XYZ file of C-alpha atoms in Angstrom:
704
model
C 0.000 0.000 0.000
C 2.989 2.339 0.074
C 3.805 4.747 2.914
C 1.098 6.114 5.200
C -0.363 9.497 4.262
C 0.675 12.179 6.755
C -0.105 15.892 6.867
C 3.028 18.013 7.030
C 1.432 21.446 7.091
C -1.770 23.474 6.996
C -1.984 26.958 5.475
C -5.099 28.871 6.544
C -4.613 31.325 3.617
C -5.427 34.062 6.084
C -5.081 37.153 3.935
C -7.270 35.910 1.069
C -9.943 34.360 3.369
C -10.252 37.322 5.721
C -10.544 39.776 2.837
C -13.478 37.812 1.392
C -15.085 37.407 4.819
C -14.688 41.092 5.846
C -12.612 39.986 8.816
C -9.203 41.306 7.744
C -9.295 44.091 10.344
C -9.247 41.750 13.381
C -5.952 42.060 15.213
C -5.394 38.337 15.859
C -3.082 35.696 14.427
C -5.847 33.107 13.998
C -8.200 32.755 11.061
C -11.512 34.592 11.547
C -14.349 33.684 9.142
C -18.116 34.159 8.935
C -20.633 31.332 8.864
C -22.362 30.123 5.695
C -19.526 31.347 3.469
C -16.730 29.354 1.817
C -13.109 29.659 2.936
C -10.082 27.786 1.639
C -7.405 25.756 3.401
C -4.224 24.419 1.795
C -2.904 21.056 3.055
C 0.616 19.709 2.464
C 1.169 15.931 2.604
C 4.111 13.569 2.980
C 3.285 12.156 -0.443
C 0.757 12.529 -3.253
C -2.931 12.056 -2.359
C -4.464 8.855 -3.775
C -8.096 7.946 -4.370
C -7.943 5.278 -1.671
C -6.578 7.598 1.055
C -8.777 8.447 4.030
C -8.918 12.193 4.773
C -11.147 14.178 7.111
C -11.113 17.751 8.411
C -12.464 17.856 11.958
C -13.889 21.064 13.438
C -14.722 20.842 17.134
C -16.253 23.458 19.456
C -16.435 23.428 23.257
C -14.714 21.351 25.944
C -15.456 17.846 24.592
C -16.547 18.018 20.936
C -18.879 15.144 20.005
C -20.597 14.262 16.734
C -24.020 13.362 18.238
C -24.140 16.727 19.979
C -23.359 18.564 16.782
C -20.209 20.013 18.361
C -17.849 17.997 16.170
C -17.995 18.267 12.377
C -15.957 15.608 10.585
C -15.765 16.609 6.927
C -14.673 14.109 4.300
C -14.262 15.718 0.854
C -15.125 12.465 -0.930
C -18.098 11.276 1.088
C -21.753 12.222 1.246
C -22.375 15.797 2.456
C -22.347 16.117 6.240
C -25.787 16.353 7.898
C -24.644 19.306 9.985
C -25.035 21.618 6.995
C -21.260 22.061 6.617
C -19.744 21.417 3.186
C -16.260 20.543 1.971
C -14.782 19.971 -1.466
C -11.411 19.608 -3.132
C -10.658 22.678 -5.254
C -7.451 21.244 -6.668
C -4.917 18.607 -5.822
C -1.439 18.693 -7.365
C 1.649 16.884 -6.181
C 1.832 16.907 -2.396
C -0.529 19.911 -2.094
C -4.289 19.901 -1.787
C -6.561 22.979 -1.753
C -9.849 22.490 0.096
C -12.940 24.681 0.267
C -14.988 24.600 3.487
C -18.410 26.208 3.995
C -19.856 26.188 7.486
C -23.593 26.004 8.039
C -25.320 29.436 7.970
C -26.849 28.417 11.304
C -23.663 27.049 12.895
C -22.886 27.960 16.499
C -20.652 31.003 16.740
C -17.376 30.594 18.601
C -13.893 29.116 18.471
C -13.504 25.862 16.521
C -10.380 23.778 16.851
C -9.275 22.182 13.587
C -7.356 18.961 13.217
C -6.820 16.774 10.159
C -7.216 13.006 10.255
C -5.502 10.834 7.656
C -5.982 7.107 8.304
C -5.005 6.740 11.952
C -2.877 9.897 12.078
C -4.182 13.139 13.558
C -2.394 16.382 12.689
C -2.896 19.389 14.928
C -1.795 22.595 13.175
C -0.275 25.560 14.983
C -2.896 28.307 15.588
C -5.488 25.656 14.741
C -8.263 27.672 16.382
C -10.647 29.133 13.802
C -13.036 31.870 14.966
C -16.513 31.611 13.407
C -18.791 34.682 13.446
C -22.328 35.655 12.416
C -22.578 36.650 8.742
C -24.720 39.643 7.710
C -23.422 39.121 4.119
C -24.994 35.648 3.860
C -28.640 35.434 2.741
C -29.266 32.267 4.748
C -27.958 33.741 7.998
C -30.730 35.194 10.213
C -28.633 38.362 10.701
C -28.468 38.979 6.906
C -28.589 42.708 6.143
C -29.268 43.442 2.493
C -27.448 46.762 2.159
C -23.698 47.193 1.791
C -23.616 50.750 3.222
C -25.505 49.585 6.319
C -23.236 46.555 6.786
C -20.258 48.892 6.616
C -21.777 51.141 9.279
C -23.379 48.646 11.649
C -20.808 45.828 11.482
C -17.479 47.220 10.272
C -17.380 50.813 11.515
C -15.193 50.920 14.622
C -15.885 54.559 15.517
C -19.078 56.559 15.869
C -21.088 58.902 18.047
C -23.403 58.440 20.974
C -26.028 61.180 21.239
C -26.441 62.822 24.631
C -27.508 66.161 26.147
C -31.173 67.014 26.346
C -34.080 66.864 23.930
C -33.641 70.561 23.122
C -29.882 70.484 22.923
C -28.562 67.217 21.495
C -24.900 66.639 20.787
C -22.833 63.675 19.655
C -20.129 62.286 21.882
C -17.446 60.550 19.781
C -17.004 56.884 20.784
C -14.390 54.364 19.688
C -16.048 50.962 19.425
C -12.755 49.304 18.470
C -14.203 45.847 17.799
C -11.057 44.869 15.832
C -8.468 45.866 18.453
C -6.225 43.416 20.241
C -7.970 41.019 22.705
C -11.473 42.356 21.940
C -12.553 39.281 19.961
C -11.120 37.046 22.696
C -12.984 39.078 25.324
C -16.245 38.488 23.407
C -15.518 34.754 23.160
C -14.824 34.733 26.903
C -18.230 36.385 27.476
C -19.915 33.701 25.361
C -18.255 31.051 27.536
C -19.232 32.920 30.687
C -22.872 33.166 29.623
C -25.192 30.341 30.552
C -25.839 29.630 26.862
C -25.578 26.038 25.704
C -23.364 25.577 22.651
C -26.428 24.916 20.507
C -27.963 28.245 21.650
C -24.963 30.152 20.312
C -26.295 29.822 16.780
C -29.242 32.087 17.683
C -28.629 35.865 17.702
C -31.805 36.347 19.777
C -30.338 34.348 22.659
C -26.800 35.621 22.123
C -27.815 39.303 22.160
C -29.995 38.761 25.252
C -27.144 37.010 27.072
C -24.730 39.818 26.158
C -27.154 42.491 27.394
C -26.879 40.742 30.773
C -23.097 40.278 30.715
C -22.108 43.812 29.774
C -23.370 44.937 33.214
C -21.836 43.420 36.323
C -25.013 43.257 38.362
C -25.600 39.560 38.767
C -22.892 37.746 36.845
C -19.661 39.712 37.453
C -19.942 41.009 33.893
C -17.980 43.771 32.197
C -19.040 47.078 33.779
C -20.165 48.239 37.176
C -22.851 50.918 36.985
C -22.492 53.934 39.249
C -24.743 56.998 39.346
C -23.690 58.227 42.797
C -21.537 61.123 41.623
C -18.498 59.632 43.368
C -16.065 57.729 41.153
C -12.867 57.847 43.233
C -12.410 54.073 43.251
C -12.525 53.792 39.456
C -12.809 55.761 36.237
C -15.590 58.329 35.967
C -18.104 57.246 33.298
C -17.388 60.554 31.534
C -13.687 59.785 31.124
C -14.100 56.817 28.785
C -13.590 57.541 25.079
C -14.461 54.094 23.854
C -14.895 50.424 24.650
C -11.347 49.224 24.001
C -9.648 49.910 27.326
C -12.772 48.674 29.173
C -12.934 45.298 27.401
C -9.146 44.846 27.466
C -9.015 45.499 31.207
C -11.956 43.150 31.780
C -10.367 40.375 29.740
C -7.070 40.776 31.563
C -8.454 40.860 35.131
C -11.748 38.929 34.596
C -13.225 41.408 37.086
C -15.875 44.112 36.518
C -14.502 47.483 35.395
C -15.527 50.658 37.248
C -17.652 52.637 36.237
C -20.364 52.768 33.611
C -23.478 54.807 32.907
C -25.933 54.185 30.078
C -23.868 55.465 27.134
C -20.855 53.422 28.301
C -22.979 50.251 28.574
C -24.424 50.921 25.106
C -21.009 51.659 23.596
C -19.551 48.418 24.955
C -22.585 46.364 23.892
C -22.286 47.776 20.339
C -18.630 46.707 20.302
C -19.511 43.176 21.437
C -22.344 42.809 18.896
C -20.342 44.184 15.942
C -17.370 42.073 16.954
C -19.510 38.898 16.867
C -20.990 39.955 13.517
C -24.482 41.059 14.585
C -25.378 44.456 13.032
C -25.817 46.939 15.867
C -26.327 50.639 16.576
C -26.476 52.902 19.638
C -29.905 54.444 20.186
C -30.495 57.545 22.326
C -34.001 58.172 23.617
C -34.576 61.702 24.917
C -36.895 62.258 27.894
C -36.787 58.555 28.556
C -39.348 57.322 31.060
C -38.238 54.933 33.696
C -41.651 53.713 34.690
C -41.130 51.383 37.597
C -44.515 49.697 37.634
C -45.471 49.536 33.979
C -48.529 51.757 34.328
C -47.460 54.053 31.484
C -47.476 57.006 33.795
C -44.686 58.978 35.384
C -45.620 61.266 38.275
C -43.562 64.409 38.749
C -43.793 66.330 42.025
C -43.016 70.053 42.284
C -43.068 72.444 45.204
C -44.888 75.758 44.851
C -41.796 77.432 43.361
C -41.736 74.876 40.574
C -38.735 73.047 42.024
C -38.700 69.315 41.372
C -38.735 67.214 44.512
C -36.264 64.329 44.479
C -37.549 62.633 47.578
C -40.917 61.627 46.218
C -40.622 60.241 42.771
C -40.261 56.511 42.311
C -40.563 56.928 38.556
C -38.030 59.075 36.819
C -37.526 60.743 33.478
C -33.952 60.607 32.227
C -32.842 63.463 29.944
C -31.579 60.745 27.692
C -31.103 57.024 27.896
C -28.956 55.027 25.492
C -29.584 51.431 24.489
C -28.924 49.364 21.349
C -30.724 48.030 18.325
C -29.570 44.771 16.735
C -30.655 43.493 13.324
C -32.015 39.953 12.866
C -34.934 37.805 11.737
C -37.161 36.646 14.608
C -37.837 32.987 13.837
C -39.249 32.618 17.365
C -42.109 35.078 16.734
C -45.099 35.286 14.364
C -44.076 36.793 11.019
C -43.651 40.547 10.667
C -41.264 41.216 13.562
C -37.933 40.907 11.744
C -35.473 43.783 11.522
C -34.272 46.038 14.329
C -34.639 44.755 17.896
C -33.973 46.807 21.043
C -31.554 45.424 23.646
C -30.326 47.263 26.738
C -27.415 46.450 29.031
C -27.893 49.309 31.501
C -29.077 47.625 34.693
C -32.548 49.059 35.385
C -35.108 46.333 35.973
C -34.694 42.581 36.224
C -36.098 40.471 33.420
C -36.519 36.738 34.047
C -34.422 37.140 37.192
C -31.428 38.908 35.641
C -30.503 42.425 34.585
C -31.018 41.920 30.860
C -33.347 43.529 28.367
C -34.474 42.523 24.874
C -34.305 41.745 22.072
C -37.647 43.477 21.582
C -38.833 44.139 17.994
C -39.180 47.848 17.197
C -42.293 46.932 15.264
C -43.864 45.483 18.442
C -43.163 48.767 20.247
C -44.573 50.805 17.377
C -47.736 48.734 16.985
C -48.355 48.284 20.708
C -47.839 44.492 20.565
C -46.306 44.574 24.029
C -47.096 40.934 24.884
C -44.188 39.791 22.678
C -40.826 38.752 24.129
C -38.598 40.164 25.339
C -39.332 43.095 27.682
C -41.545 44.919 25.203
C -43.681 46.509 27.962
C -40.605 48.073 29.510
C -39.290 49.460 26.206
C -42.791 50.650 25.256
C -43.082 52.634 28.492
C -39.647 54.211 27.990
C -40.844 55.891 24.815
C -44.594 56.330 25.453
C -45.424 57.087 29.087
C -47.486 60.152 30.085
C -46.141 62.761 32.481
C -48.452 63.859 35.295
C -47.428 66.976 37.220
C -48.398 67.472 40.859
C -47.796 70.487 43.080
C -47.216 69.612 46.719
C -48.450 72.290 49.125
C -48.185 72.226 52.871
C -51.640 72.786 54.353
C -51.839 72.776 58.174
C -48.781 70.577 58.496
C -49.942 68.054 55.919
C -48.864 67.634 52.320
C -51.647 68.350 49.893
C -51.328 67.220 46.261
C -52.800 69.264 43.462
C -52.687 67.882 39.957
C -51.660 70.619 37.527
C -51.454 68.983 34.173
C -50.786 65.919 32.077
C -48.423 65.882 29.156
C -48.880 63.025 26.692
C -46.260 63.977 24.105
C -43.159 64.768 26.112
C -41.708 61.284 26.585
C -39.653 59.487 23.940
C -38.674 62.304 21.595
C -35.898 62.749 19.029
C -34.813 59.106 19.209
C -31.355 59.276 17.624
C -28.561 57.208 16.142
C -25.563 57.959 13.934
C -26.528 58.172 10.249
C -25.222 55.500 7.873
C -21.945 56.550 6.280
C -22.108 60.112 7.615
C -21.000 61.884 10.771
C -24.441 63.184 11.573
C -27.501 62.369 13.625
C -30.378 60.385 12.171
C -33.779 60.687 13.835
C -35.364 57.221 14.101
C -38.378 58.168 16.257
C -40.709 57.000 13.454
C -39.254 53.478 13.747
C -40.334 53.384 17.405
C -43.669 55.204 17.273
C -46.328 56.567 14.929
C -46.629 60.384 14.686
C -48.060 61.838 17.924
C -51.808 62.290 17.644
C -52.187 60.172 14.493
C -54.887 57.537 14.306
C -52.299 54.713 14.134
C -50.700 56.047 17.297
C -54.037 56.045 19.117
C -54.711 52.464 18.005
C -51.258 51.302 19.107
C -51.737 53.039 22.466
C -55.121 51.358 22.991
C -53.680 47.967 22.083
C -50.702 48.448 24.415
C -52.910 49.681 27.262
C -54.976 46.510 27.041
C -51.857 44.509 27.973
C -50.555 46.942 30.577
C -52.280 47.548 33.908
C -54.058 50.920 33.645
C -52.841 53.694 35.907
C -55.945 53.557 38.058
C -56.527 55.856 40.987
C -54.150 57.249 43.447
C -50.735 58.718 43.615
C -47.623 56.657 43.776
C -45.060 57.947 46.164
C -42.907 56.555 48.928
C -45.515 56.945 51.633
C -49.161 56.188 51.893
C -52.165 57.674 53.631
C -50.797 60.915 55.054
C -52.063 62.993 52.192
C -55.159 64.585 50.826
C -55.692 64.782 47.120
C -57.335 67.423 44.977
C -58.667 66.926 41.491
C -58.167 63.175 41.299
C -58.975 61.604 37.993
C -61.730 59.170 38.712
C -61.328 57.698 35.263
C -58.288 55.447 34.895
C -56.623 54.822 31.576
C -55.818 57.435 28.983
C -55.373 60.943 30.376
C -56.141 63.963 28.220
C -54.281 67.233 27.797
C -55.869 70.136 29.656
C -57.362 72.554 27.147
C -56.812 76.138 28.162
C -59.639 78.698 28.338
C -57.194 81.583 28.044
C -54.864 80.238 25.365
C -52.141 80.292 28.007
C -48.657 79.423 26.744
C -45.219 79.305 28.328
C -41.813 79.511 26.687
C -38.418 79.211 28.327
C -35.171 80.312 26.739
C -31.720 81.668 27.447
C -30.952 85.224 26.348
C -27.189 84.663 26.479
C -24.791 81.760 25.832
C -24.515 79.496 28.876
C -20.804 79.432 29.684
C -19.687 78.060 33.073
C -18.508 80.990 35.183
C -20.955 83.452 33.598
C -24.322 84.365 35.087
C -27.146 82.297 33.614
C -29.417 84.704 31.753
C -32.787 82.987 31.365
C -36.283 84.211 30.587
C -39.806 82.819 30.848
C -42.324 84.165 28.328
C -46.005 84.057 29.306
C -48.620 84.432 26.555
C -52.410 84.584 26.437
C -54.463 84.589 23.246
C -58.093 84.914 24.356
C -59.826 88.313 24.897
C -60.175 89.320 28.553
C -58.122 90.563 31.496
C -56.030 87.826 33.029
C -54.139 87.724 36.308
C -51.467 85.049 36.236
C -49.451 83.662 39.128
C -46.105 82.574 37.746
C -43.493 80.491 39.515
C -40.243 79.587 37.811
C -37.254 77.738 39.151
C -33.777 76.829 37.996
C -32.031 73.663 39.173
C -28.932 71.723 38.258
C -29.621 68.087 37.498
C -27.769 65.016 36.314
C -28.911 63.288 33.129
C -30.976 60.770 35.105
C -33.168 63.635 36.301
C -31.689 63.724 39.800
C -31.593 67.251 41.238
C -28.061 68.238 42.331
C -28.816 71.797 43.442
C -31.553 74.429 43.401
C -30.193 77.716 42.103
C -33.060 80.135 42.476
C -36.647 80.893 41.641
C -39.048 83.709 40.811
C -42.623 84.166 41.969
C -44.606 86.939 40.327
C -48.138 87.956 39.526
C -48.581 89.187 35.964
C -51.493 90.990 34.347
C -52.125 90.338 30.654
C -54.880 91.564 28.370
C -56.211 89.486 25.449
C -53.652 88.480 22.888
C -50.388 89.522 24.544
C -47.200 88.309 26.125
C -44.614 89.320 28.684
C -41.071 88.194 29.390
C -39.954 87.547 32.950
C -36.172 87.359 33.437
C -34.607 84.707 35.652
C -30.964 85.468 36.354
C -28.641 83.160 38.282
C -25.281 84.465 39.508
C -22.223 82.361 38.679
C -21.109 81.849 42.275
C -24.458 80.282 43.133
C -23.710 77.271 40.915
C -19.932 77.028 40.364
C -19.357 75.198 43.682
C -21.872 72.508 42.725
C -20.322 72.233 39.274
C -16.918 71.519 40.813
C -18.198 69.186 43.536
C -20.144 66.667 41.433
C -18.278 64.355 39.094
C -21.145 64.106 36.597
C -21.897 66.498 33.786
C -24.855 68.548 34.968
C -27.627 70.177 32.966
C -29.625 73.314 33.681
C -33.251 72.463 34.333
C -35.919 75.173 34.320
C -39.525 74.573 35.345
C -42.341 77.120 35.133
C -45.868 76.891 36.566
C -48.543 79.389 35.605
C -52.001 79.671 37.128
C -54.725 81.975 35.819
C -56.652 83.326 38.830
C -59.876 84.017 36.925
C -60.291 80.555 35.344
C -58.114 78.310 37.519
C -56.246 77.277 34.318
C -52.934 75.666 35.227
C -49.972 75.012 32.983
C -46.483 73.745 33.511
C -43.494 73.721 31.182
C -40.003 72.419 31.690
C -36.869 72.483 29.643
C -33.289 71.340 30.034
C -30.283 73.178 28.657
C -26.607 72.407 28.710
C -23.533 74.544 29.242
C -21.394 75.620 26.308
C -17.618 75.191 26.287
C -14.606 76.488 24.375
C -13.334 73.989 21.755
C -10.212 71.826 21.492
C -8.323 72.191 18.196
C -6.387 69.359 16.591
C -3.441 70.047 14.308
C -2.201 67.204 12.106
C -1.724 66.349 8.425
C -4.739 65.226 6.382
C -2.950 62.102 5.178
C -0.075 59.977 6.428
C 1.764 56.873 5.281
C 1.566 53.439 6.881
C 4.316 52.874 9.505
C 5.671 56.428 9.046
C 5.652 58.816 11.997
C 3.659 62.039 12.079
C 2.932 64.556 14.822
C -0.506 65.394 16.178
C -1.034 68.443 18.420
C -3.997 69.235 20.676
C -4.557 72.863 21.637
C -7.044 74.267 24.143
C -7.535 77.860 25.230
C -9.497 78.489 28.412
C -11.857 81.228 27.215
C -14.003 80.948 30.352
C -13.574 83.496 33.107
C -12.979 80.798 35.718
C -9.925 78.589 36.218
C -10.289 74.917 35.287
C -8.850 72.767 38.065
C -7.094 69.451 37.600
C -7.295 69.376 33.797
C -6.638 66.140 31.974
C -6.388 65.650 28.235
C -7.238 62.130 27.043
C -6.444 61.109 23.473
C -6.902 57.928 21.432
C -6.597 56.931 17.786
C -7.473 53.367 16.782
C -4.753 51.868 14.612
C -2.580 54.933 15.253
C -1.782 55.109 18.978
C -3.038 53.717 22.273
C -5.004 55.853 24.704
C -2.796 58.472 26.368
C -3.436 60.885 29.244
C -1.777 64.278 29.762
C -2.157 65.889 33.177
C -2.289 69.653 32.698
C -2.920 70.821 36.285
C -4.964 73.983 36.810
C -5.585 76.099 33.734
C -6.207 79.795 34.470
C -8.544 81.909 32.304
C -6.894 82.876 29.010
C -4.188 80.224 29.279
C -3.412 77.969 26.325
C -2.344 74.353 26.753
C -0.777 72.231 24.049
C 0.059 68.521 23.972
C 1.700 66.598 21.199
C 1.655 62.909 20.288
C 3.975 61.258 17.829
C 1.898 58.699 15.904
C 2.797 55.662 13.841
C -0.183 54.331 11.876
C -0.455 50.532 11.725
C -3.557 50.243 9.493
C -4.657 51.893 6.251
C -7.935 53.716 5.585
C -9.711 56.650 7.173
C -8.909 56.758 10.881
C -10.252 59.038 13.595
C -8.361 60.652 16.418
C -10.441 61.587 19.455
C -9.483 63.972 22.260
C -11.315 64.744 25.480
C -10.649 67.372 28.131
C -11.899 66.879 31.673
C -11.566 69.075 34.744
C -13.326 69.688 38.065
C -15.591 72.357 36.545
C -16.020 71.103 32.997
C -16.536 67.379 32.685
C -16.100 66.534 29.028
C -15.186 68.643 26.043
C -14.477 66.342 23.118
C -13.307 66.665 19.566
C -12.374 64.277 16.794
C -10.527 64.588 13.546
C -10.094 62.193 10.639
C -6.883 61.313 8.842
C -6.405 59.057 5.820
C -3.614 56.513 6.057
C -2.186 55.284 2.743
C 0.206 52.455 1.855
């Protein structure tokens, strides 16, 4: 029979395979391929391959790969096709070389497969024989198939982007480096898959994988990636505002296997996007402005004010966050009736437990839009985040007891300007219409009625942290849908700033009161200004006005509200979160008892950072990049730090700049050596005691 056939070498043809599989950017020595798509492997033998020789490629996943469990695929190029859905064929055989083509099943489990080659009784184990198999949005038979090249580029391959934050009236994009191709990130994701409670057979299903990852990105019940902290004290870790991307978080987690401190919603969402894109599931960060956190699923958030219009922290169980960031992932839902494919919401910020763990989703956007909130997973919770009503109460002290007076109900304020980064452009795309029908449209009313039939109606009563010590005025006896109060005087309120809001300057604000119906009106106006964190928590009350105004018919008047700088600068320096300026106004018409409330949130403005560097640079050739900041504020910035990062150009670096006096210019320089070609982004962020996060980014094209 001649000498035994032995394998002498295996070439994974990495550069050609990874280019075809859109995996060439992964910084790893192993082969990374996507499921359901052919890749080639070149075998070298001790002698020429004969027809009678036995040859099998064996791909095993998990601790003990076994054929009956479907965790071991033994592929023989000359036998019947394998039942597992994997395919193998000989492309060409010449001399002692043999080129094989392997196609995994489009529903194969995602993970690390170990390859060995069996010839007769010999087993050859190649060096770097671990092959990483990912989801494949380019493959029509994969449930994550996305039929649009520009979208695949954005939602799978783009490693930088923006996360939208601020307030509904003042939205800005924070640059974020997803960095799904950086060193150790793919291994960190594989470690998370192993750490999840998913069986190997469940790892083929993006529904289960994305749900498991939404649980593991927070550390709440499974020592996952990030520890959430909203306390305002971050001494024992990194402030959530100091992160510029997911890379250092996932690398640190993978190295220590311990939760990283600290995250808030945009950090959780940024990391979850990295994990999803890294595994091959199309994903985007979604920012919901005025996001309801409705703790008992009654579609109603109660907001309590004192008579000056100041929000009371102590009472509210529900809260409205200025913004909340979660993720959408793209997939077909084979587990649901037809019609719910496409974008699904998942959320890794620990808010409420779902099936006993802090996880949320995937919930079809279509289910949220149509009010089909009985569908899995967590659709009631997501529905409430974008659709709850706001009910305002004024708490007055009458003879030593709190008395609650309902002022108004707002049905359109929650879930506005839902935002994500636009495909292929550095700008914001409004995706509110994917989550809800236009406010007031017939479809919206139908969806609301359908949703309400699955959600306990609000019913009577006030929900607060105490029970029977209160008397209530003007209680709605009718549960269910609340209606806007229609004004008899055409009363309107507007709040704006008359000057730019720079830290260290007085805050120049104004409340405009308008009436539009003939008659003489006497209006009691209360307006207050508070500093709050993005979760709606009040950090400080800065001042209020209380005035009585007389208006006749169709007229208006402007009432100034001015806050001196020294009344808020101490708070600004003492909290470690970025704070927003929250203004609430309450107006009451004496003659008709009309009541109206209006609130708005504004953010401070900051001087910019400038970046000086060439527009293009060559691969592996040094260039200099300078960051310049001039303190144009009239207050010193204490303990300034400049953080910079450029994926594929340089690792994250920190420059401590000390205290920067007004008018002073600081400059830092980095010498960069690009290691990858293409358009790359450099991001810089300045933090200090007074100003939490000024960021800037600039693109550079790296050529061969």
